Short mmCIF file of C-alpha atoms in Angstrom, two decimals:
data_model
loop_
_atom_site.label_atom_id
_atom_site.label_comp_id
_atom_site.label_asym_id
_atom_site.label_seq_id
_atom_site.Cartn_x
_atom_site.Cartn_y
_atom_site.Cartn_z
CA UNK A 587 11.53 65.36 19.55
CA UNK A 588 12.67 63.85 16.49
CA UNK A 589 15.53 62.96 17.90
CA UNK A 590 14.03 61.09 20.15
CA UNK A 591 11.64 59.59 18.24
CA UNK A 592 14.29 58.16 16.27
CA UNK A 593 16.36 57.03 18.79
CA UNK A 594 13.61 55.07 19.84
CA UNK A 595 13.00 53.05 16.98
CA UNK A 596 16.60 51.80 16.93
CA UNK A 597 15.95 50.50 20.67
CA UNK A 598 13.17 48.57 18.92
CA UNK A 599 14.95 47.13 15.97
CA UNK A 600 17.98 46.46 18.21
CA UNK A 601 15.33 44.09 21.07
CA UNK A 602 14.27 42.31 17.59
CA UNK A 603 17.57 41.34 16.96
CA UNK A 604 18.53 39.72 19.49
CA UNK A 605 14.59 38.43 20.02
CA UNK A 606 14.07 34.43 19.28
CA UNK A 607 12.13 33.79 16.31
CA UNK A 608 8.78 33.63 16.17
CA UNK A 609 7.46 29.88 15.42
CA UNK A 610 4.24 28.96 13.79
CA UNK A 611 1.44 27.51 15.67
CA UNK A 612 1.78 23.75 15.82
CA UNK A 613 -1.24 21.66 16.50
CA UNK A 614 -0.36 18.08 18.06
CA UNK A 615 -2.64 15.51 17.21
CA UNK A 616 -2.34 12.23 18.81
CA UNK A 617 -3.88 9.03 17.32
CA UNK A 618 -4.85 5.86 19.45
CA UNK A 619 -5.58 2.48 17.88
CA UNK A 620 -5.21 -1.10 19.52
CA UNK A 621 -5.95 -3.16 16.64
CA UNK A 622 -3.49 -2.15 14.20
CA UNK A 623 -3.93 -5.36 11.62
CA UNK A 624 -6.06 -5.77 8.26
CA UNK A 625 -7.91 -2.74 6.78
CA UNK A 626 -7.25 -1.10 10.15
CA UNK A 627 -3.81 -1.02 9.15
CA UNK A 628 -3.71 0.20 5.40
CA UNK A 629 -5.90 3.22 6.67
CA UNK A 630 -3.02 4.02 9.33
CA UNK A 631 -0.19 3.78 7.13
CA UNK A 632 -2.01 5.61 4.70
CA UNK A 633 -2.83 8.30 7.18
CA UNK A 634 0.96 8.72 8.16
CA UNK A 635 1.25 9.25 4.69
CA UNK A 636 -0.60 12.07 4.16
CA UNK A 637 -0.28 13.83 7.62
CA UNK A 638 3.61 12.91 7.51
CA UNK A 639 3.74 15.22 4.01
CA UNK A 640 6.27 18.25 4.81
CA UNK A 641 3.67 20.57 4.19
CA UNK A 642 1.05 19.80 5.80
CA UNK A 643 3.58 18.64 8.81
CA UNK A 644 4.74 22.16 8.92
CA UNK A 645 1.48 23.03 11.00
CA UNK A 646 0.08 19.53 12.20
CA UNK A 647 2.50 17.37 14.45
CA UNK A 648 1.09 13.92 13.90
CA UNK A 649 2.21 11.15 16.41
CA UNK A 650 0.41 7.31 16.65
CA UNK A 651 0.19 5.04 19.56
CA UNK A 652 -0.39 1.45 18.61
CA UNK A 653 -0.35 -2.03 20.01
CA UNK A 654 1.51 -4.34 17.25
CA UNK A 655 -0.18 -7.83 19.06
CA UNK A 656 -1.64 -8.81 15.24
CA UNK A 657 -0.13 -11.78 13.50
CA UNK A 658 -1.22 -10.31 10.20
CA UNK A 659 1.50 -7.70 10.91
CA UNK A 660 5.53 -7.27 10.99
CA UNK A 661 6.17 -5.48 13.79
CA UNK A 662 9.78 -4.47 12.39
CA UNK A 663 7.61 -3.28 9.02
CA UNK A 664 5.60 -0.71 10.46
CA UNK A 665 8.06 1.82 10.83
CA UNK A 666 9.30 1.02 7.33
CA UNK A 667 6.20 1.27 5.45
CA UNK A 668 4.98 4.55 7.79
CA UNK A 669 5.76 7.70 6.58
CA UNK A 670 8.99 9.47 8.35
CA UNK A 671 7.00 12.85 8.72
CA UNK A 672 5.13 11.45 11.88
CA UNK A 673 5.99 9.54 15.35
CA UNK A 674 5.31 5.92 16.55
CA UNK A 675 4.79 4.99 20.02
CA UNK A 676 4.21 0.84 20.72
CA UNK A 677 1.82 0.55 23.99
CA UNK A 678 0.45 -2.87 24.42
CA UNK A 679 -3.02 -3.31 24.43
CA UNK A 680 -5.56 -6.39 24.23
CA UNK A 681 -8.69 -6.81 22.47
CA UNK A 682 -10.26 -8.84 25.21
CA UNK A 683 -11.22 -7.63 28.63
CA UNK A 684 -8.18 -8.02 30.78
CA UNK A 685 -8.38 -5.77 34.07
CA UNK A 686 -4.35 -5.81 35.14
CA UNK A 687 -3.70 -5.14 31.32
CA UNK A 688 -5.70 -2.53 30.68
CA UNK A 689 -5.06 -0.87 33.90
CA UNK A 690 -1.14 -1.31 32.58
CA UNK A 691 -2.08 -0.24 29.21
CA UNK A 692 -4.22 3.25 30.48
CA UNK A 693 -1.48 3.76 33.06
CA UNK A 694 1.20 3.63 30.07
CA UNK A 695 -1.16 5.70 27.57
CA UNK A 696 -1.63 8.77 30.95
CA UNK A 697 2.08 8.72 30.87
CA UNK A 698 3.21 8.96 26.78
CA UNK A 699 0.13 11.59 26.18
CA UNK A 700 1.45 14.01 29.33
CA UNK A 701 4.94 14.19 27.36
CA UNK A 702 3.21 14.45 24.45
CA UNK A 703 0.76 17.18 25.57
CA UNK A 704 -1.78 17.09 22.31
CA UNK A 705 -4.11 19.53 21.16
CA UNK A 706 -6.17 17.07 19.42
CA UNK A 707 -6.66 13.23 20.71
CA UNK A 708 -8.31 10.59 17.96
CA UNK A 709 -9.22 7.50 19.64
CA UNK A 710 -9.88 5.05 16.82
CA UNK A 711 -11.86 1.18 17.57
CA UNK A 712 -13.47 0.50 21.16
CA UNK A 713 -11.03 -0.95 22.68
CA UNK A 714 -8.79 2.35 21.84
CA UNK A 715 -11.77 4.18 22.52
CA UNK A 716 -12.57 3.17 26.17
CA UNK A 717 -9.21 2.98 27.36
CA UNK A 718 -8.09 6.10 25.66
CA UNK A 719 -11.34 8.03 27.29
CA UNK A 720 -10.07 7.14 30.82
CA UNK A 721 -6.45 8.06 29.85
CA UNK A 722 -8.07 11.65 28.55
CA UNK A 723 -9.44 11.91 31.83
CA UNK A 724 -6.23 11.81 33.89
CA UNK A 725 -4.40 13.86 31.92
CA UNK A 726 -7.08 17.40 33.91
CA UNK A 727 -6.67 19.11 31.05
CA UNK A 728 -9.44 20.13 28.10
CA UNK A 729 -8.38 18.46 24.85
CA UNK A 730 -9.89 18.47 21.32
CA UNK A 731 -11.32 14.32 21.93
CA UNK A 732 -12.62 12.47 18.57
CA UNK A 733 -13.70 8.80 18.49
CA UNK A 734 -13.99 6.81 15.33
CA UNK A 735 -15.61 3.29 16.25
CA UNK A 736 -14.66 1.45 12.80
CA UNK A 737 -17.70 -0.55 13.38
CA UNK A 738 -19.66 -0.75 17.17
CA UNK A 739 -18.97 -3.40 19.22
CA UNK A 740 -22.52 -3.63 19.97
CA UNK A 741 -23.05 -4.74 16.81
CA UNK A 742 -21.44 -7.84 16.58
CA UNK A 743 -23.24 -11.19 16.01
CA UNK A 744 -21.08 -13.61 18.22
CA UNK A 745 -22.49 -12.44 21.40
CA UNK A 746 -25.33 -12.29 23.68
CA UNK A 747 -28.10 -9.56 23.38
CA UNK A 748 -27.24 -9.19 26.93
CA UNK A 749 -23.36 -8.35 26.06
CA UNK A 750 -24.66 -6.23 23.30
CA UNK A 751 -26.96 -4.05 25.68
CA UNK A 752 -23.61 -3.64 28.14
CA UNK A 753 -21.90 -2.14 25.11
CA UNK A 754 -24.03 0.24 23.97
CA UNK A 755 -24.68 1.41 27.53
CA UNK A 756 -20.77 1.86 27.43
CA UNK A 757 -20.44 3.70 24.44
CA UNK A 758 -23.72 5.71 25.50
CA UNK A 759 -22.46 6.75 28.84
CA UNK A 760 -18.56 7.09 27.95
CA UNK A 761 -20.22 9.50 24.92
CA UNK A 762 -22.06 11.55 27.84
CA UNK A 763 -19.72 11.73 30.38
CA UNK A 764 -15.93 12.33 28.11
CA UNK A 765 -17.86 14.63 26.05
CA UNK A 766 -15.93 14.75 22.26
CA UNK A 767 -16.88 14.51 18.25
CA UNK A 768 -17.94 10.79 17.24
CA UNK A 769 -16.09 10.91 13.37
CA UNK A 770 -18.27 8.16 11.78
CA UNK A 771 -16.80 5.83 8.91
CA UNK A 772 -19.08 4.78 6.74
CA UNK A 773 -23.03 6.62 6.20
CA UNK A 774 -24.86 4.02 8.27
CA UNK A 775 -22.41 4.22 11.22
CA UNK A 776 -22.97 7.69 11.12
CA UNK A 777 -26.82 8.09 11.81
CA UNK A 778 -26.27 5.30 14.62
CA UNK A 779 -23.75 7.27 15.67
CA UNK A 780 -25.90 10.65 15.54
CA UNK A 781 -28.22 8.57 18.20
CA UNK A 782 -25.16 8.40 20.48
CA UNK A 783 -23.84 11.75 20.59
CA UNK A 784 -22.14 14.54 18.70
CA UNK A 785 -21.46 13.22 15.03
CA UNK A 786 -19.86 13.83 12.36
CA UNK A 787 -19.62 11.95 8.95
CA UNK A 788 -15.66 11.19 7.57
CA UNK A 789 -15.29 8.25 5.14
CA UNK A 790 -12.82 5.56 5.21
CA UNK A 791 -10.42 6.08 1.88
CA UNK A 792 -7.93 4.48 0.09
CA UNK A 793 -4.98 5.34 -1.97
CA UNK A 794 -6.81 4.70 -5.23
CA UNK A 795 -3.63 5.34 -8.08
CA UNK A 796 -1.82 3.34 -5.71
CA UNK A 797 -4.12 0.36 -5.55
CA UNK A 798 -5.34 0.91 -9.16
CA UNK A 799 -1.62 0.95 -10.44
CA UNK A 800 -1.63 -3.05 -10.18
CA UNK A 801 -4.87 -3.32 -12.13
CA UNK A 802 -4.54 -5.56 -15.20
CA UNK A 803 -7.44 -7.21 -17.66
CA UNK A 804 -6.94 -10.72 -17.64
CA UNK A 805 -9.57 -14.01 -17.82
CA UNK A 806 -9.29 -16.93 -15.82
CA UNK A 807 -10.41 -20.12 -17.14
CA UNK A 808 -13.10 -20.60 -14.18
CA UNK A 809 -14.64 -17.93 -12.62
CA UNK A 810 -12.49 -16.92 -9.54
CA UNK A 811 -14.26 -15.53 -6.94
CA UNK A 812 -11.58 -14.07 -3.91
CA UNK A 813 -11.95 -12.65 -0.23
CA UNK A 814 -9.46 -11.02 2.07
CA UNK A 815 -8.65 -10.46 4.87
CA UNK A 816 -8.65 -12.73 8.86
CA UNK A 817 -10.16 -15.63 8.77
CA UNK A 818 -12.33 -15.08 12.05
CA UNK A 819 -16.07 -15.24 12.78
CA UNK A 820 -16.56 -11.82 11.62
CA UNK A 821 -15.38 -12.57 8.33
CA UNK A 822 -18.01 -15.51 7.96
CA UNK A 823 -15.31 -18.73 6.99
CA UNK A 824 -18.13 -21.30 7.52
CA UNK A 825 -20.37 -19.56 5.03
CA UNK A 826 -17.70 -19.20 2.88
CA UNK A 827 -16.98 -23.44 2.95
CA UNK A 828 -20.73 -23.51 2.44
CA UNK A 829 -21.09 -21.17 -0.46
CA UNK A 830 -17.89 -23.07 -2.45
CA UNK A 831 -19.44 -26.46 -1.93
CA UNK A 832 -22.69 -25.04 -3.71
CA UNK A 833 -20.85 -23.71 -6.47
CA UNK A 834 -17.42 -26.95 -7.52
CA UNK A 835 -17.43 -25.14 -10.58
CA UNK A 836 -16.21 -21.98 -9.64
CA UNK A 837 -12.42 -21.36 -7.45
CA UNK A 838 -12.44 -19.74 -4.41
CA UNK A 839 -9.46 -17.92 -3.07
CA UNK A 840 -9.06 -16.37 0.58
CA UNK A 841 -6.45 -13.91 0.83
CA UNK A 842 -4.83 -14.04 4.44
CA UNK A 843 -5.42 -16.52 7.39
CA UNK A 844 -6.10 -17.03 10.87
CA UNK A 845 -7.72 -19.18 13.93
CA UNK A 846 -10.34 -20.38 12.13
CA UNK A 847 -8.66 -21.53 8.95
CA UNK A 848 -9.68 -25.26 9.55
CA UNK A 849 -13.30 -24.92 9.01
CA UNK A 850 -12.14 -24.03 5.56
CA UNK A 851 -12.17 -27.70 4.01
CA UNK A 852 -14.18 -26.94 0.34
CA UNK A 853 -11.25 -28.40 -1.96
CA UNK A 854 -12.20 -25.55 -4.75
CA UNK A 855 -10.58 -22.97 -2.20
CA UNK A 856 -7.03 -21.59 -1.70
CA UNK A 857 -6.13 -20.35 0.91
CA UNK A 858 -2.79 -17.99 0.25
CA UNK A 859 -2.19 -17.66 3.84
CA UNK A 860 -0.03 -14.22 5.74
CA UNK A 861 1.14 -12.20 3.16
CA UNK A 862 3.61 -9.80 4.25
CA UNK A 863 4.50 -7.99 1.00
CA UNK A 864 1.78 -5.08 -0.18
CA UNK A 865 2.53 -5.58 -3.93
CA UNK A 866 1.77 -9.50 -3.38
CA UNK A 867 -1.71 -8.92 -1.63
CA UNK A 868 -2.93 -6.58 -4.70
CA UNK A 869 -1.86 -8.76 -6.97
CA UNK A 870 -3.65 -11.87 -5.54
CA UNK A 871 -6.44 -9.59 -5.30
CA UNK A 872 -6.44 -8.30 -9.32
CA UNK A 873 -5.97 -12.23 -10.25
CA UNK A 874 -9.92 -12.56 -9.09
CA UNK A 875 -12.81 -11.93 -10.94
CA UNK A 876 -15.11 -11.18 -8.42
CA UNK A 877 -15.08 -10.07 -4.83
CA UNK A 878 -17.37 -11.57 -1.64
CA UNK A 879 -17.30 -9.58 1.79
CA UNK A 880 -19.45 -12.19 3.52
CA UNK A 881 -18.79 -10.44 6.98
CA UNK A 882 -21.49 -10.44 9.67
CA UNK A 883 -20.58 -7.16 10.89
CA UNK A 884 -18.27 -4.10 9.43
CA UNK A 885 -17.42 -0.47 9.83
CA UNK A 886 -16.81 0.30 6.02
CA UNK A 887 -14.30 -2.39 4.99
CA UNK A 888 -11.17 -1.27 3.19
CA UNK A 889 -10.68 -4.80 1.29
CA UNK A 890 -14.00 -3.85 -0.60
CA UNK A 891 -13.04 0.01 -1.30
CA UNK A 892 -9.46 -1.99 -2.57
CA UNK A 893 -11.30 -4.59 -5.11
CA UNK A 894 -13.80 -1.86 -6.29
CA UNK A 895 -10.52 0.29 -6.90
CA UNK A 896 -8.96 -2.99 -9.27
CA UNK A 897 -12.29 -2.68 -10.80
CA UNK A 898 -13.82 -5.87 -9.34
CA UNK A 899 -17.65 -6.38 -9.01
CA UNK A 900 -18.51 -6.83 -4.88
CA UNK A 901 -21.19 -9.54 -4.09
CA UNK A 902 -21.49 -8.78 -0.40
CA UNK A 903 -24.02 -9.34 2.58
CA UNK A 904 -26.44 -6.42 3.24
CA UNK A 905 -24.98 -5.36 6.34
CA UNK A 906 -23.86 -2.02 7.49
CA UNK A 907 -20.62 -1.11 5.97
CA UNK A 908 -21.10 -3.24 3.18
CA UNK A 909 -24.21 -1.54 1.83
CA UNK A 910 -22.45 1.77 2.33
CA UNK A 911 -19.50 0.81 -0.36
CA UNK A 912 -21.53 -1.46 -2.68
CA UNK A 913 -24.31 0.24 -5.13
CA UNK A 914 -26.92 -2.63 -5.78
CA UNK A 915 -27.05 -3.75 -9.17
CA UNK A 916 -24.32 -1.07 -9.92
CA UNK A 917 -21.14 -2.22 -8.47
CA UNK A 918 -22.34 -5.17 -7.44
CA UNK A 919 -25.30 -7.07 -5.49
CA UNK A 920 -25.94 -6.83 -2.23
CA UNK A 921 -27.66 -10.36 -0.40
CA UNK A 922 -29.09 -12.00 2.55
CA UNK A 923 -29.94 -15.03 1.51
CA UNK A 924 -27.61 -18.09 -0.19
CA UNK A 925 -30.32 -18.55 -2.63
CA UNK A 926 -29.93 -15.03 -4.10
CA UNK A 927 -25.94 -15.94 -5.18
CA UNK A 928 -26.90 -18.43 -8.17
CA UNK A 929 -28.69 -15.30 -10.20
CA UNK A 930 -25.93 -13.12 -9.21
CA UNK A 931 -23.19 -15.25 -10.07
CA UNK A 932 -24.85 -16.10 -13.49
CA UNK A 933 -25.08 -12.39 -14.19
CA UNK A 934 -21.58 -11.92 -13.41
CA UNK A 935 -20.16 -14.68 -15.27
CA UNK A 936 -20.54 -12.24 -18.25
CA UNK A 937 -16.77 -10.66 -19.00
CA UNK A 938 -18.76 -7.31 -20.04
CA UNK A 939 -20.61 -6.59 -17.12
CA UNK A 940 -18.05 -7.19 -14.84
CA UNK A 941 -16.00 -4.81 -16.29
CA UNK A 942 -18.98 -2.51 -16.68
CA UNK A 943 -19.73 -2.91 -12.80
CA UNK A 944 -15.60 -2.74 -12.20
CA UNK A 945 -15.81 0.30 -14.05
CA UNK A 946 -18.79 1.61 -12.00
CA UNK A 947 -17.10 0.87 -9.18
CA UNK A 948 -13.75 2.39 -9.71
CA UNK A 949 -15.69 5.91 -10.29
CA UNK A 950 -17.45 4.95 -7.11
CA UNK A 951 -14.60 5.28 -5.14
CA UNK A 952 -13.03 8.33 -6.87
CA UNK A 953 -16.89 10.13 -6.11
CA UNK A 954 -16.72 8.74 -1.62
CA UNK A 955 -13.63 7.01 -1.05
CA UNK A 956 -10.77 8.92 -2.05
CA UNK A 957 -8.29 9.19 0.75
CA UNK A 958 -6.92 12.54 0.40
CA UNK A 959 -10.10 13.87 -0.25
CA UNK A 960 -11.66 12.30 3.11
CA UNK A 961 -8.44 13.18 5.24
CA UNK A 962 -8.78 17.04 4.33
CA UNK A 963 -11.81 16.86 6.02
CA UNK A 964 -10.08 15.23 9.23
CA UNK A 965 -7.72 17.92 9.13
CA UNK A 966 -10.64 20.63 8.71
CA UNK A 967 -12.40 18.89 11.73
CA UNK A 968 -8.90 19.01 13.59
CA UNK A 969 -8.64 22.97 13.05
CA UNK A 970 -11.79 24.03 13.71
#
């Protein structure tokens, strides 16, 4: 019997020889974005960076799908400046409404996610998000399906309250019928987002030592007051013009460009126009003494979460996004009206308190807005 017994065993050990080894469980999480340009763009390649890490790649496969139609961006750069540990797949997409495109686009999306077979799809904007919904659906199979809208459409200013109503009915009824986790960006998105659908709360971050790293005290002989990023409605350019004819005394810098750069004609502002290089854009940004997000709409901007990291005081409008970053009176002011910028300036022309609120602000974002922080909790959302 022992004999057997024994005999046995070496049967055993001899199938585990020749057996295949056993490999870890990989989950394969795909990531869909369409507007891959501005803040949009630093929170992507900073998101290949820590999801393309060898250890955490070792049990999450990270791939991103991405249209590169953004001037702001070098297409050839993206795979430069993206971290090695995970895969990028070009589809092209369109921000407008373009029926033959985005039936191409979807088509094209069906086909790279059925190679691709994820466990986990993040659709991230609404353009990604509707498009990569009906994609989802073709593929027949159950997938883990997140949606991050980086600010709803259906709250932008430069459209009807009839267009509005169409897109919240389409982020309503996508939300009912695809099912899936809304990941909110920013607090306020979040309880708007709870009134859609399943919700959860993930901050945008930054690379903070990275940013931080280009910080250095200096005084400008007039008060230098900078913004950055596209210069497109959103991002207010007219009220910008407005708010540097009021105040000749002070410079004005906007860092970056676009379509609507000629109704930018104040003489006290530069405009630095596409800056390509990372180390340039941080630099132009730590040359300023203060920083004005004068958007009309926002999902939590990274340009503010970057200037509070350089230790800048943020004067912005009291608009969601904005008013999730910026403590009032703390880091900054928050406004609504013109009228309320002469008091703030004043206060802020004061060397001390802006460092004080710089200072404030820097903690700020070590306390909320700490990238590796906020994509641990992705990846805890992803595993669950």
């Amino acid at each position: 019997m022992l004999k057997e017994v024994l005999s046995f065993q070496k049967i055993i050990k001899l199938i585990y020889l020749f057996l295949p080894p056993i490999k870890s469980i990989v989950l394969k999480v795909v990531h869909i974005i369409e507007a891959l340009g501005g803040g949009v763009y630093t929170y992507f390649r900073d998101l290949s960076t820590f999801f393309g890490d060898d250890e955490i790649n070792k049990n999450i496969e990270t791939t991103i799908i991405y249209s590169g139609n953004r001037k702001e961006i070098d297409a050839q750069k993206i795979k430069s400046e993206f971290s090695d540990g995970i895969k990028l797949i070009q589809v092209n997409m369109v921000r407008e409404f373009s029926p033959v495109q985005d039936l191409k686009s979807t088509y094209k999306l069906v086909k790279e996610l059925k190679k691709i077979n994820p466990d986990v799809i993040h659709l991230h904007s609404s353009k990604a998000g509707a498009l990569g919904r009906v994609a989802y659906f073709f593929l027949f199979k159950k997938k883990k399906l997140f949606y991050t809208p980086h600010g709803y459409s259906f709250l932008r200013t430069d459209i009807s309250k009839t267009v509005k109503n169409i897109y919240w009915r389409i982020e309503k009824n996508f939300q009912r019928f695809f099912g899936g986790t809304i990941v909110a960006c920013g607090d306020t998105e979040f309880e708007i987002a709870k009134g859609i659908g399943n919700a959860k709360l993930v901050r945008n971050g930054i690379d903070i030592a990275n940013v931080h790293k280009h910080f250095v005290s200096h005084q400008n002989e007039k008060l230098t007051i900078g913004v950055m990023g596209r210069i497109t409605f959103q991002k207010n350019p007219q009220f910008l013009n407005h708010i540097a004819l009021k105040f000749p005394d002070f410079n004005f810098v906007w860092i970056g460009d676009g379509e609507l750069r000629p109704s930018i004609t104040a003489p006290n502002i530069r405009i630095t126009g596409w800056i390509l290089e990372r180390k340039t854009v941080l630099q132009e940004l730590n040359n300023i003494d203060i920083y004005l997000q004068i958007s009309l709409w926002e999902g939590l901007p990274i340009a503010v979460l970057e200037a509070m990291a350089l230790q800048k005081p943020v004067i912005a409008t009291n608009i969601i996004g904005n008013k999730d970053a910026v403590l009032h009176n703390k880091t900054g002011f928050l406004f609504s009206d013109v009228s309320e910028l002469e008091n703030f300036f004043k206060i802020l022309k004061d060397p001390k308190t802006r460092s004080d609120f710089g200072e404030n602000a820097l903690a700020r974002c070590h306390d909320l807005f700490d990238k590796n922080q906020n994509f641990k909790q992705l990846l805890a959302l992803y595993q669950e």
